[in-house]
Structure formats: C-alpha cells, structure tokens
Short mmCIF file of N, CA and C in Angstrom, two decimals:
data_model
loop_
_atom_site.label_atom_id
_atom_site.label_comp_id
_atom_site.label_asym_id
_atom_site.label_seq_id
_atom_site.Cartn_x
_atom_site.Cartn_y
_atom_site.Cartn_z
N UNK A 27 16.10 34.46 -21.04
CA UNK A 27 15.83 33.50 -22.11
C UNK A 27 16.85 32.37 -22.17
N UNK A 28 17.85 32.39 -21.30
CA UNK A 28 18.90 31.40 -21.40
C UNK A 28 18.95 30.40 -20.26
N UNK A 29 18.05 30.51 -19.28
CA UNK A 29 18.12 29.61 -18.14
C UNK A 29 19.14 30.10 -17.12
N UNK A 30 19.49 29.23 -16.18
CA UNK A 30 20.41 29.61 -15.10
C UNK A 30 21.80 29.94 -15.65
N UNK A 31 22.30 29.10 -16.55
CA UNK A 31 23.57 29.38 -17.22
C UNK A 31 23.28 29.49 -18.71
N UNK A 32 23.26 30.71 -19.21
CA UNK A 32 22.85 30.93 -20.59
C UNK A 32 23.98 30.92 -21.60
N UNK A 33 25.22 31.17 -21.14
CA UNK A 33 26.33 31.22 -22.09
C UNK A 33 27.55 31.88 -21.48
N UNK A 34 28.42 32.37 -22.36
CA UNK A 34 29.65 32.99 -21.92
C UNK A 34 29.89 34.32 -22.60
N UNK A 35 30.68 35.17 -21.94
CA UNK A 35 30.93 36.53 -22.42
C UNK A 35 32.41 36.85 -22.30
N UNK A 36 32.95 37.50 -23.32
CA UNK A 36 34.30 38.06 -23.24
C UNK A 36 34.20 39.55 -23.54
N UNK A 37 34.84 40.38 -22.72
CA UNK A 37 34.75 41.83 -22.89
C UNK A 37 36.12 42.45 -22.70
N UNK A 38 36.45 43.40 -23.58
CA UNK A 38 37.71 44.12 -23.48
C UNK A 38 37.42 45.62 -23.52
N UNK A 39 37.99 46.36 -22.59
CA UNK A 39 37.78 47.80 -22.53
C UNK A 39 39.07 48.58 -22.69
N UNK A 40 38.98 49.70 -23.39
CA UNK A 40 40.14 50.56 -23.60
C UNK A 40 39.78 51.98 -23.17
N UNK A 41 40.58 52.55 -22.30
CA UNK A 41 40.29 53.89 -21.78
C UNK A 41 40.49 54.93 -22.86
N UNK A 42 39.48 55.81 -23.05
CA UNK A 42 39.61 56.86 -24.05
C UNK A 42 39.72 58.24 -23.41
N UNK A 43 39.18 58.39 -22.20
CA UNK A 43 39.42 59.58 -21.39
C UNK A 43 38.99 59.26 -19.97
N UNK A 44 39.16 60.20 -19.08
CA UNK A 44 38.92 59.95 -17.67
C UNK A 44 37.52 59.38 -17.44
N UNK A 45 37.46 58.17 -16.84
CA UNK A 45 36.22 57.49 -16.45
C UNK A 45 35.38 57.01 -17.63
N UNK A 46 35.89 57.02 -18.85
CA UNK A 46 35.14 56.55 -20.01
C UNK A 46 35.98 55.56 -20.80
N UNK A 47 35.37 54.42 -21.12
CA UNK A 47 36.06 53.35 -21.84
C UNK A 47 35.24 52.95 -23.07
N UNK A 48 35.95 52.62 -24.16
CA UNK A 48 35.23 51.98 -25.26
C UNK A 48 35.35 50.47 -25.06
N UNK A 49 34.27 49.78 -25.38
CA UNK A 49 34.15 48.37 -25.04
C UNK A 49 33.94 47.53 -26.29
N UNK A 50 34.68 46.41 -26.36
CA UNK A 50 34.46 45.41 -27.39
C UNK A 50 34.01 44.12 -26.69
N UNK A 51 32.94 43.52 -27.19
CA UNK A 51 32.43 42.33 -26.53
C UNK A 51 32.12 41.20 -27.49
N UNK A 52 32.11 39.99 -26.94
CA UNK A 52 31.80 38.79 -27.71
C UNK A 52 31.02 37.85 -26.80
N UNK A 53 29.83 37.44 -27.22
CA UNK A 53 28.99 36.56 -26.40
C UNK A 53 28.54 35.36 -27.21
N UNK A 54 28.46 34.22 -26.57
CA UNK A 54 27.82 33.02 -27.13
C UNK A 54 26.77 32.57 -26.13
N UNK A 55 25.50 32.55 -26.55
CA UNK A 55 24.42 32.21 -25.63
C UNK A 55 23.41 31.27 -26.27
N UNK A 56 22.70 30.56 -25.43
CA UNK A 56 21.58 29.72 -25.83
C UNK A 56 20.29 30.47 -25.49
N UNK A 57 19.51 30.79 -26.52
CA UNK A 57 18.25 31.52 -26.31
C UNK A 57 17.11 30.50 -26.30
N UNK A 58 16.36 30.44 -25.20
CA UNK A 58 15.31 29.44 -25.06
C UNK A 58 13.92 30.04 -25.28
N UNK A 59 12.99 29.19 -25.67
CA UNK A 59 11.58 29.56 -25.75
C UNK A 59 11.03 29.56 -24.33
N UNK A 60 10.18 30.55 -23.98
CA UNK A 60 9.67 30.60 -22.59
C UNK A 60 8.82 29.41 -22.18
N UNK A 61 8.36 28.62 -23.16
CA UNK A 61 7.52 27.46 -22.84
C UNK A 61 8.30 26.15 -22.84
N UNK A 62 9.62 26.23 -22.85
CA UNK A 62 10.42 25.00 -22.78
C UNK A 62 10.36 24.42 -21.38
N UNK A 63 9.95 23.16 -21.28
CA UNK A 63 9.93 22.46 -19.99
C UNK A 63 10.58 21.09 -20.17
N UNK A 64 11.38 20.72 -19.19
CA UNK A 64 12.03 19.42 -19.25
C UNK A 64 11.14 18.34 -18.64
N UNK A 65 11.07 17.22 -19.31
CA UNK A 65 10.33 16.06 -18.83
C UNK A 65 11.32 14.92 -18.60
N UNK A 66 10.97 14.03 -17.71
CA UNK A 66 11.81 12.87 -17.42
C UNK A 66 11.28 11.66 -18.15
N UNK A 67 12.16 11.00 -18.88
CA UNK A 67 11.78 9.82 -19.65
C UNK A 67 11.62 8.60 -18.73
N UNK A 68 10.65 7.73 -19.02
CA UNK A 68 10.52 6.49 -18.24
C UNK A 68 11.64 5.51 -18.52
N UNK A 69 12.44 5.77 -19.57
CA UNK A 69 13.55 4.88 -19.94
C UNK A 69 14.85 5.38 -19.31
N UNK A 70 15.07 5.11 -18.05
CA UNK A 70 16.33 5.45 -17.42
C UNK A 70 16.41 6.82 -16.81
N UNK A 71 15.37 7.61 -16.89
CA UNK A 71 15.34 8.89 -16.20
C UNK A 71 16.02 10.05 -16.91
N UNK A 72 16.38 9.90 -18.20
CA UNK A 72 16.96 11.03 -18.93
C UNK A 72 15.90 12.10 -19.17
N UNK A 73 16.34 13.34 -19.34
CA UNK A 73 15.39 14.43 -19.56
C UNK A 73 15.34 14.81 -21.03
N UNK A 74 14.23 15.46 -21.42
CA UNK A 74 14.05 15.93 -22.79
C UNK A 74 13.02 17.06 -22.78
N UNK A 75 12.97 17.81 -23.87
CA UNK A 75 11.99 18.89 -24.01
C UNK A 75 11.02 18.50 -25.11
N UNK A 76 9.76 18.37 -24.77
CA UNK A 76 8.75 17.95 -25.73
C UNK A 76 8.33 19.14 -26.60
N UNK A 77 8.11 18.87 -27.87
CA UNK A 77 7.61 19.85 -28.86
C UNK A 77 8.67 20.86 -29.29
N UNK A 78 9.93 20.62 -28.95
CA UNK A 78 11.00 21.53 -29.38
C UNK A 78 11.57 21.04 -30.71
N UNK A 79 11.61 21.93 -31.69
CA UNK A 79 12.11 21.57 -33.01
C UNK A 79 13.54 22.05 -33.25
N UNK A 80 13.88 23.22 -32.69
CA UNK A 80 15.21 23.78 -32.90
C UNK A 80 15.78 24.35 -31.61
N UNK A 81 17.10 24.34 -31.51
CA UNK A 81 17.81 25.06 -30.45
C UNK A 81 18.41 26.31 -31.07
N UNK A 82 18.21 27.46 -30.41
CA UNK A 82 18.71 28.72 -30.92
C UNK A 82 19.98 29.14 -30.18
N UNK A 83 21.07 29.28 -30.92
CA UNK A 83 22.31 29.82 -30.39
C UNK A 83 22.54 31.19 -31.03
N UNK A 84 22.97 32.13 -30.22
CA UNK A 84 23.26 33.47 -30.72
C UNK A 84 24.70 33.85 -30.40
N UNK A 85 25.42 34.28 -31.43
CA UNK A 85 26.75 34.83 -31.27
C UNK A 85 26.64 36.33 -31.45
N UNK A 86 27.04 37.09 -30.43
CA UNK A 86 26.86 38.55 -30.45
C UNK A 86 28.21 39.25 -30.47
N UNK A 87 28.38 40.13 -31.44
CA UNK A 87 29.57 40.95 -31.55
C UNK A 87 29.18 42.36 -31.13
N UNK A 88 29.88 42.91 -30.13
CA UNK A 88 29.43 44.15 -29.51
C UNK A 88 30.49 45.25 -29.53
N UNK A 89 29.99 46.48 -29.62
CA UNK A 89 30.84 47.66 -29.44
C UNK A 89 30.03 48.66 -28.62
N UNK A 90 30.66 49.29 -27.65
CA UNK A 90 29.92 50.23 -26.83
C UNK A 90 30.79 51.10 -25.95
N UNK A 91 30.14 51.73 -24.99
CA UNK A 91 30.79 52.67 -24.08
C UNK A 91 30.49 52.25 -22.64
N UNK A 92 31.48 52.36 -21.78
CA UNK A 92 31.29 52.13 -20.35
C UNK A 92 31.81 53.34 -19.58
N UNK A 93 30.99 53.84 -18.70
CA UNK A 93 31.35 55.03 -17.92
C UNK A 93 31.38 54.69 -16.45
N UNK A 94 32.44 55.11 -15.77
CA UNK A 94 32.56 54.89 -14.33
C UNK A 94 31.72 55.93 -13.60
N UNK A 95 30.76 55.44 -12.81
CA UNK A 95 29.89 56.34 -12.04
C UNK A 95 30.48 56.63 -10.66
N UNK A 96 31.02 55.57 -10.03
CA UNK A 96 31.63 55.71 -8.71
C UNK A 96 32.93 54.92 -8.70
N UNK A 97 34.02 55.58 -8.40
CA UNK A 97 35.31 54.90 -8.35
C UNK A 97 35.55 54.28 -6.99
N UNK A 98 36.47 53.31 -6.96
CA UNK A 98 36.86 52.69 -5.69
C UNK A 98 37.61 53.70 -4.83
N UNK A 99 37.32 53.68 -3.54
CA UNK A 99 38.06 54.54 -2.62
C UNK A 99 39.41 53.91 -2.24
N UNK A 100 39.43 52.57 -2.27
CA UNK A 100 40.67 51.85 -2.00
C UNK A 100 40.60 50.50 -2.72
N UNK A 101 41.63 49.67 -2.55
CA UNK A 101 41.70 48.40 -3.27
C UNK A 101 40.54 47.46 -2.94
N UNK A 102 39.99 47.58 -1.74
CA UNK A 102 38.89 46.70 -1.33
C UNK A 102 37.52 47.33 -1.55
N UNK A 103 37.48 48.48 -2.23
CA UNK A 103 36.21 49.16 -2.45
C UNK A 103 35.44 48.60 -3.63
N UNK A 104 34.33 49.28 -3.98
CA UNK A 104 33.46 48.87 -5.07
C UNK A 104 33.41 49.99 -6.11
N UNK A 105 33.59 49.62 -7.35
CA UNK A 105 33.46 50.57 -8.45
C UNK A 105 32.18 50.26 -9.21
N UNK A 106 31.41 51.28 -9.56
CA UNK A 106 30.14 51.10 -10.27
C UNK A 106 30.26 51.73 -11.65
N UNK A 107 29.93 50.95 -12.68
CA UNK A 107 30.04 51.40 -14.06
C UNK A 107 28.70 51.24 -14.78
N UNK A 108 28.41 52.17 -15.69
CA UNK A 108 27.23 52.07 -16.56
C UNK A 108 27.70 51.66 -17.95
N UNK A 109 26.98 50.73 -18.56
CA UNK A 109 27.41 50.11 -19.82
C UNK A 109 26.30 50.23 -20.87
N UNK A 110 26.67 50.61 -22.09
CA UNK A 110 25.74 50.63 -23.23
C UNK A 110 26.48 50.13 -24.45
N UNK A 111 25.94 49.09 -25.09
CA UNK A 111 26.60 48.55 -26.28
C UNK A 111 25.56 47.96 -27.22
N UNK A 112 25.99 47.67 -28.42
CA UNK A 112 25.12 47.05 -29.41
C UNK A 112 25.97 46.45 -30.51
N UNK A 113 25.30 45.79 -31.45
CA UNK A 113 26.06 45.20 -32.54
C UNK A 113 25.30 44.14 -33.30
N UNK A 114 26.06 43.32 -33.98
CA UNK A 114 25.51 42.27 -34.84
C UNK A 114 25.23 41.00 -34.04
N UNK A 115 24.13 40.34 -34.38
CA UNK A 115 23.82 39.02 -33.82
C UNK A 115 23.84 38.00 -34.94
N UNK A 116 24.48 36.88 -34.68
CA UNK A 116 24.49 35.76 -35.63
C UNK A 116 23.67 34.64 -35.00
N UNK A 117 22.47 34.43 -35.52
CA UNK A 117 21.56 33.43 -34.95
C UNK A 117 21.65 32.11 -35.69
N UNK A 118 21.79 31.01 -34.95
CA UNK A 118 21.89 29.68 -35.54
C UNK A 118 20.81 28.78 -34.96
N UNK A 119 19.93 28.28 -35.82
CA UNK A 119 18.91 27.31 -35.41
C UNK A 119 19.43 25.91 -35.72
N UNK A 120 19.62 25.11 -34.68
CA UNK A 120 20.11 23.74 -34.83
C UNK A 120 18.97 22.78 -34.53
N UNK A 121 18.62 21.88 -35.47
CA UNK A 121 17.53 20.93 -35.23
C UNK A 121 17.73 20.16 -33.92
N UNK A 122 16.68 20.13 -33.10
CA UNK A 122 16.72 19.44 -31.81
C UNK A 122 16.53 17.95 -32.03
N UNK A 123 17.49 17.15 -31.57
CA UNK A 123 17.44 15.70 -31.73
C UNK A 123 17.13 15.01 -30.42
N UNK A 124 16.43 13.91 -30.52
CA UNK A 124 16.07 13.12 -29.35
C UNK A 124 16.52 11.67 -29.54
N UNK A 125 16.67 10.99 -28.40
CA UNK A 125 16.86 9.54 -28.41
C UNK A 125 15.45 8.94 -28.34
N UNK A 126 15.16 8.03 -29.25
CA UNK A 126 13.78 7.55 -29.38
C UNK A 126 13.75 6.02 -29.44
N UNK A 127 12.79 5.45 -28.71
CA UNK A 127 12.61 4.00 -28.69
C UNK A 127 11.70 3.60 -29.87
N UNK A 128 12.31 3.10 -30.91
CA UNK A 128 11.55 2.68 -32.09
C UNK A 128 11.66 1.17 -32.24
N UNK A 129 10.56 0.49 -31.94
CA UNK A 129 10.51 -0.98 -32.02
C UNK A 129 11.61 -1.61 -31.17
N UNK A 130 11.73 -1.10 -29.92
CA UNK A 130 12.71 -1.60 -28.94
C UNK A 130 14.16 -1.37 -29.35
N UNK A 131 14.37 -0.44 -30.26
CA UNK A 131 15.72 -0.04 -30.66
C UNK A 131 15.85 1.47 -30.48
N UNK A 132 16.92 1.89 -29.80
CA UNK A 132 17.09 3.32 -29.60
C UNK A 132 17.73 3.96 -30.82
N UNK A 133 17.07 5.00 -31.34
CA UNK A 133 17.59 5.74 -32.49
C UNK A 133 17.67 7.21 -32.12
N UNK A 134 18.52 7.95 -32.81
CA UNK A 134 18.63 9.40 -32.62
C UNK A 134 18.04 10.07 -33.85
N UNK A 135 17.01 10.91 -33.62
CA UNK A 135 16.29 11.53 -34.72
C UNK A 135 15.97 12.98 -34.40
N UNK A 136 15.82 13.79 -35.45
CA UNK A 136 15.33 15.16 -35.27
C UNK A 136 13.87 15.08 -34.83
N UNK A 137 13.51 15.86 -33.80
CA UNK A 137 12.15 15.77 -33.28
C UNK A 137 11.13 16.20 -34.33
N UNK A 138 10.08 15.40 -34.44
CA UNK A 138 8.97 15.68 -35.36
C UNK A 138 7.68 15.29 -34.65
N UNK A 139 6.80 16.27 -34.31
CA UNK A 139 5.57 15.94 -33.57
C UNK A 139 4.63 15.02 -34.35
N UNK A 140 4.83 14.91 -35.65
CA UNK A 140 3.94 14.08 -36.47
C UNK A 140 4.30 12.60 -36.42
N UNK A 141 5.51 12.28 -36.01
CA UNK A 141 5.91 10.87 -36.00
C UNK A 141 6.35 10.37 -34.64
N UNK A 142 6.59 11.28 -33.69
CA UNK A 142 7.09 10.84 -32.38
C UNK A 142 6.00 10.83 -31.32
N UNK A 143 6.08 9.81 -30.48
CA UNK A 143 5.14 9.63 -29.38
C UNK A 143 5.85 10.00 -28.08
N UNK A 144 5.17 10.79 -27.26
CA UNK A 144 5.75 11.27 -26.01
C UNK A 144 6.30 10.13 -25.16
N UNK A 145 5.56 9.03 -25.07
CA UNK A 145 5.93 7.93 -24.17
C UNK A 145 7.10 7.09 -24.66
N UNK A 146 7.55 7.33 -25.90
CA UNK A 146 8.67 6.56 -26.44
C UNK A 146 9.98 7.35 -26.48
N UNK A 147 9.96 8.56 -25.95
CA UNK A 147 11.18 9.38 -25.94
C UNK A 147 12.10 8.90 -24.82
N UNK A 148 13.36 8.61 -25.17
CA UNK A 148 14.33 8.13 -24.19
C UNK A 148 15.06 9.30 -23.53
N UNK A 149 15.26 10.38 -24.27
CA UNK A 149 15.95 11.56 -23.74
C UNK A 149 16.45 12.45 -24.85
N UNK A 150 17.14 13.53 -24.48
CA UNK A 150 17.75 14.43 -25.47
C UNK A 150 19.03 13.82 -26.00
N UNK A 151 19.31 14.08 -27.28
CA UNK A 151 20.58 13.66 -27.86
C UNK A 151 21.64 14.70 -27.52
N UNK A 152 22.86 14.53 -28.02
CA UNK A 152 23.94 15.47 -27.76
C UNK A 152 23.70 16.81 -28.43
N UNK A 153 24.29 17.88 -27.89
CA UNK A 153 24.01 19.21 -28.42
C UNK A 153 24.62 19.41 -29.81
N UNK A 154 25.55 18.54 -30.24
CA UNK A 154 26.12 18.65 -31.58
C UNK A 154 25.32 17.88 -32.62
N UNK A 155 24.40 17.03 -32.17
CA UNK A 155 23.56 16.30 -33.13
C UNK A 155 22.68 17.28 -33.89
N UNK A 156 22.74 17.24 -35.21
CA UNK A 156 21.93 18.13 -36.04
C UNK A 156 22.63 19.39 -36.47
N UNK A 157 23.87 19.61 -35.99
CA UNK A 157 24.55 20.87 -36.29
C UNK A 157 24.86 21.00 -37.79
N UNK A 158 24.96 19.87 -38.49
CA UNK A 158 25.25 19.94 -39.92
C UNK A 158 24.06 20.49 -40.71
N UNK A 159 22.88 20.55 -40.08
CA UNK A 159 21.67 21.06 -40.76
C UNK A 159 21.21 22.39 -40.17
N UNK A 160 22.13 23.14 -39.59
CA UNK A 160 21.75 24.41 -38.96
C UNK A 160 21.28 25.43 -39.99
N UNK A 161 20.47 26.38 -39.51
CA UNK A 161 19.98 27.49 -40.32
C UNK A 161 20.50 28.79 -39.72
N UNK A 162 20.99 29.68 -40.57
CA UNK A 162 21.56 30.95 -40.10
C UNK A 162 20.57 32.09 -40.32
N UNK A 163 20.47 32.98 -39.30
CA UNK A 163 19.65 34.19 -39.39
C UNK A 163 20.44 35.36 -38.83
N UNK A 164 20.65 36.43 -39.61
CA UNK A 164 21.34 37.60 -39.07
C UNK A 164 20.42 38.44 -38.20
N UNK A 165 21.00 39.24 -37.33
CA UNK A 165 20.20 40.11 -36.47
C UNK A 165 21.05 41.21 -35.85
N UNK A 166 20.41 41.99 -34.99
CA UNK A 166 21.10 43.06 -34.26
C UNK A 166 20.63 43.02 -32.81
N UNK A 167 21.38 43.68 -31.93
CA UNK A 167 20.98 43.72 -30.52
C UNK A 167 21.50 45.00 -29.87
N UNK A 168 20.89 45.34 -28.75
CA UNK A 168 21.35 46.46 -27.93
C UNK A 168 21.29 46.01 -26.47
N UNK A 169 22.31 46.42 -25.71
CA UNK A 169 22.46 45.94 -24.33
C UNK A 169 22.79 47.11 -23.41
N UNK A 170 22.13 47.16 -22.28
CA UNK A 170 22.44 48.18 -21.28
C UNK A 170 22.53 47.52 -19.91
N UNK A 171 23.47 48.00 -19.08
CA UNK A 171 23.68 47.33 -17.80
C UNK A 171 24.40 48.23 -16.82
N UNK A 172 24.40 47.80 -15.58
CA UNK A 172 25.20 48.39 -14.50
C UNK A 172 26.08 47.28 -13.96
N UNK A 173 27.38 47.54 -13.79
CA UNK A 173 28.21 46.50 -13.19
C UNK A 173 28.91 47.02 -11.94
N UNK A 174 29.11 46.10 -11.03
CA UNK A 174 29.72 46.37 -9.73
C UNK A 174 31.02 45.60 -9.66
N UNK A 175 32.11 46.32 -9.59
CA UNK A 175 33.44 45.72 -9.64
C UNK A 175 34.08 45.72 -8.26
N UNK A 176 34.50 44.54 -7.81
CA UNK A 176 35.11 44.38 -6.50
C UNK A 176 36.59 44.05 -6.67
N UNK A 177 37.46 44.82 -6.06
CA UNK A 177 38.89 44.53 -6.14
C UNK A 177 39.26 43.36 -5.25
N UNK A 178 40.09 42.46 -5.78
CA UNK A 178 40.53 41.30 -5.00
C UNK A 178 42.03 41.36 -4.72
N UNK A 179 42.79 41.75 -5.72
CA UNK A 179 44.23 41.92 -5.57
C UNK A 179 44.68 42.91 -6.64
N UNK A 180 45.87 43.40 -6.51
CA UNK A 180 46.35 44.41 -7.43
C UNK A 180 46.31 43.91 -8.87
N UNK A 181 45.62 44.68 -9.72
CA UNK A 181 45.56 44.35 -11.14
C UNK A 181 44.42 43.45 -11.55
N UNK A 182 43.64 42.90 -10.62
CA UNK A 182 42.54 42.02 -10.99
C UNK A 182 41.28 42.39 -10.21
N UNK A 183 40.16 41.90 -10.71
CA UNK A 183 38.89 42.20 -10.05
C UNK A 183 37.85 41.14 -10.42
N UNK A 184 36.84 41.05 -9.60
CA UNK A 184 35.66 40.24 -9.90
C UNK A 184 34.45 41.17 -9.81
N UNK A 185 33.36 40.77 -10.43
CA UNK A 185 32.22 41.66 -10.39
C UNK A 185 30.93 40.99 -10.80
N UNK A 186 29.87 41.78 -10.71
CA UNK A 186 28.53 41.35 -11.11
C UNK A 186 27.97 42.40 -12.04
N UNK A 187 27.41 41.97 -13.15
CA UNK A 187 26.77 42.88 -14.10
C UNK A 187 25.30 42.53 -14.19
N UNK A 188 24.45 43.52 -14.08
CA UNK A 188 22.99 43.34 -14.13
C UNK A 188 22.43 44.24 -15.21
N UNK A 189 21.61 43.69 -16.10
CA UNK A 189 21.09 44.55 -17.16
C UNK A 189 20.01 43.89 -17.98
N UNK A 190 19.74 44.50 -19.13
CA UNK A 190 18.72 43.96 -20.03
C UNK A 190 19.22 44.06 -21.47
N UNK A 191 18.65 43.24 -22.33
CA UNK A 191 19.09 43.14 -23.71
C UNK A 191 17.90 42.92 -24.62
N UNK A 192 17.90 43.58 -25.77
CA UNK A 192 16.90 43.36 -26.81
C UNK A 192 17.61 42.91 -28.07
N UNK A 193 17.07 41.84 -28.68
CA UNK A 193 17.71 41.26 -29.86
C UNK A 193 16.65 41.00 -30.92
N UNK A 194 16.94 41.39 -32.18
CA UNK A 194 15.99 41.23 -33.28
C UNK A 194 16.66 40.50 -34.43
N UNK A 195 15.99 39.46 -34.95
CA UNK A 195 16.50 38.70 -36.09
C UNK A 195 15.67 39.01 -37.34
N UNK A 196 16.21 38.65 -38.50
CA UNK A 196 15.58 39.00 -39.77
C UNK A 196 14.28 38.24 -40.02
N UNK A 197 14.12 37.08 -39.39
CA UNK A 197 12.90 36.27 -39.53
C UNK A 197 12.54 35.67 -38.18
N UNK A 198 11.33 35.14 -38.07
CA UNK A 198 10.94 34.43 -36.86
C UNK A 198 11.87 33.25 -36.63
N UNK A 199 12.23 33.06 -35.37
CA UNK A 199 13.10 31.94 -35.01
C UNK A 199 12.20 30.83 -34.47
N UNK A 200 12.00 29.80 -35.27
CA UNK A 200 11.08 28.72 -34.91
C UNK A 200 11.78 27.74 -33.98
N UNK A 201 11.46 27.86 -32.69
CA UNK A 201 12.02 26.96 -31.69
C UNK A 201 11.03 25.85 -31.35
N UNK A 202 9.78 26.25 -31.10
CA UNK A 202 8.71 25.28 -30.81
C UNK A 202 7.56 25.60 -31.76
N UNK A 203 7.43 24.86 -32.86
CA UNK A 203 6.50 25.21 -33.94
C UNK A 203 5.03 25.20 -33.57
N UNK A 204 4.65 24.45 -32.53
CA UNK A 204 3.23 24.40 -32.16
C UNK A 204 2.81 25.56 -31.26
N UNK A 205 3.78 26.43 -30.90
CA UNK A 205 3.51 27.57 -30.03
C UNK A 205 3.89 28.87 -30.74
N UNK A 206 3.67 29.98 -30.08
CA UNK A 206 4.01 31.27 -30.67
C UNK A 206 5.53 31.47 -30.69
N UNK A 207 6.06 31.79 -31.85
CA UNK A 207 7.48 32.08 -31.99
C UNK A 207 7.66 33.52 -32.46
N UNK A 208 8.83 34.07 -32.26
CA UNK A 208 9.02 35.48 -32.57
C UNK A 208 10.41 35.73 -33.14
N UNK A 209 10.59 36.96 -33.63
CA UNK A 209 11.89 37.36 -34.17
C UNK A 209 12.61 38.34 -33.24
N UNK A 210 11.88 38.91 -32.27
CA UNK A 210 12.45 39.86 -31.32
C UNK A 210 12.40 39.26 -29.92
N UNK A 211 13.55 39.27 -29.24
CA UNK A 211 13.66 38.70 -27.90
C UNK A 211 14.14 39.77 -26.94
N UNK A 212 13.53 39.82 -25.78
CA UNK A 212 13.99 40.70 -24.70
C UNK A 212 14.34 39.84 -23.50
N UNK A 213 15.36 40.26 -22.76
CA UNK A 213 15.76 39.46 -21.61
C UNK A 213 16.45 40.33 -20.57
N UNK A 214 16.40 39.88 -19.34
CA UNK A 214 17.18 40.45 -18.24
C UNK A 214 18.26 39.44 -17.90
N UNK A 215 19.40 39.91 -17.41
CA UNK A 215 20.49 38.98 -17.16
C UNK A 215 21.33 39.42 -15.96
N UNK A 216 22.02 38.46 -15.39
CA UNK A 216 23.05 38.69 -14.37
C UNK A 216 24.30 37.95 -14.85
N UNK A 217 25.42 38.65 -14.93
CA UNK A 217 26.67 38.05 -15.36
C UNK A 217 27.71 38.16 -14.25
N UNK A 218 28.35 37.06 -13.94
CA UNK A 218 29.47 37.04 -13.01
C UNK A 218 30.75 37.08 -13.84
N UNK A 219 31.69 37.96 -13.49
CA UNK A 219 32.89 38.04 -14.31
C UNK A 219 34.15 38.19 -13.47
N UNK A 220 35.24 37.82 -14.12
CA UNK A 220 36.58 37.99 -13.55
C UNK A 220 37.43 38.69 -14.59
N UNK A 221 38.27 39.63 -14.18
CA UNK A 221 39.06 40.34 -15.17
C UNK A 221 40.37 40.85 -14.60
N UNK A 222 41.19 41.36 -15.52
CA UNK A 222 42.48 41.95 -15.16
C UNK A 222 42.60 43.31 -15.82
N UNK A 223 43.32 44.19 -15.17
CA UNK A 223 43.58 45.52 -15.71
C UNK A 223 45.04 45.60 -16.15
N UNK A 224 45.23 46.01 -17.40
CA UNK A 224 46.57 46.14 -17.95
C UNK A 224 46.84 47.62 -18.17
N UNK A 225 47.82 48.15 -17.53
CA UNK A 225 48.13 49.58 -17.64
C UNK A 225 49.28 49.80 -18.63
#
C-alpha cells in the first residue's frame, strides 16, 4: 500500500533469553489507495493523482517478540529470525493539494472533483500543503515477518525483512471519495535495514 518506498522504520531489540528478543518499533509510512495513478500534466510535465482527496500517513508504535530460528555459523553467515509484533496506529488524513491553472494563474488548492478540471491541473503541491487541516483517526495493527541478517563487520549487520501487516482504523479512511474506501488495510512488505549490536 505504500509504493516502492513507503516509509521508514526504527526497531530496537533487547535479549530476554537465549534466541528470544523483545522488540520495540516505530514506523512512519504513507498508505496509498490501490487505484492511485499518476498522470502527467500538459503544463511542464509535472505529475499528479486525479480524484485523490486525502493523503494517509500512519505512525505505528510496536511491541513484539523476535525469535532466532537459525544462527550465524560465522561472521559472514546468515541469521534467520521470526518476528511478531503489534500496537497502536495513529492515522493522519492530510488534504491533497494540487497546483491548478485558474484563468491563466497558478493557484494551490485542495482537490475538489466538483470544481477542478482534469486538463487544468498543473501538478501536485508540496506534501506539507494542507497539513494544518489534517484529520486524526486512531487504529491498531499486527505485523508478522521473517528477516535475514547478514554480518558485514563486527558489531553491525544489514538485512532484509519480508512480511505482511494488517491495520484497522476506527473509521473509513477517505483517500479517493469517488471510489471504494475502507478502514482495514492489508499489505505485504520488504524492508531493507542496517543495524548495530550493543553487548
């Protein structure tokens, strides 16, 4: 639901017993509607998304468990971990703004299908435009994944995490009002990460 680059993740793990860690996580992601498509404006080639009313950002606070399934045989080996976490989601709907050609003058306005013409859209406005009118929706989520950790040098590692996530908000999140919107989102993800181990 987030595109090629959906957001960022911070994760901290604390060992509680052999091969088991408790995990604290923090994520900021952009959740997209599956029908979002970018169009190119005839005015200079900028892109925009037609019929989008809001951008959905989700801040996820996580707590969970990570278990080591296979340990590294040496520093250059691969460690495989299973991850399960969940927690609170803070959903923010920010009105989507566009640059619009109104009587040969470019203006920045919140998108409204009742007053805007497709052929007069110049492009998307900045991602901070409209943030003062955001709407907050609380929610919850659960996340499960497998991660593959590759040692690079003593004390540090890089890895890939592959998994799925389900997120539910208290109300429907209206991203594109002319299409079907929902309050529950499911997604698959791949995360690239870099980390350090502190003993």
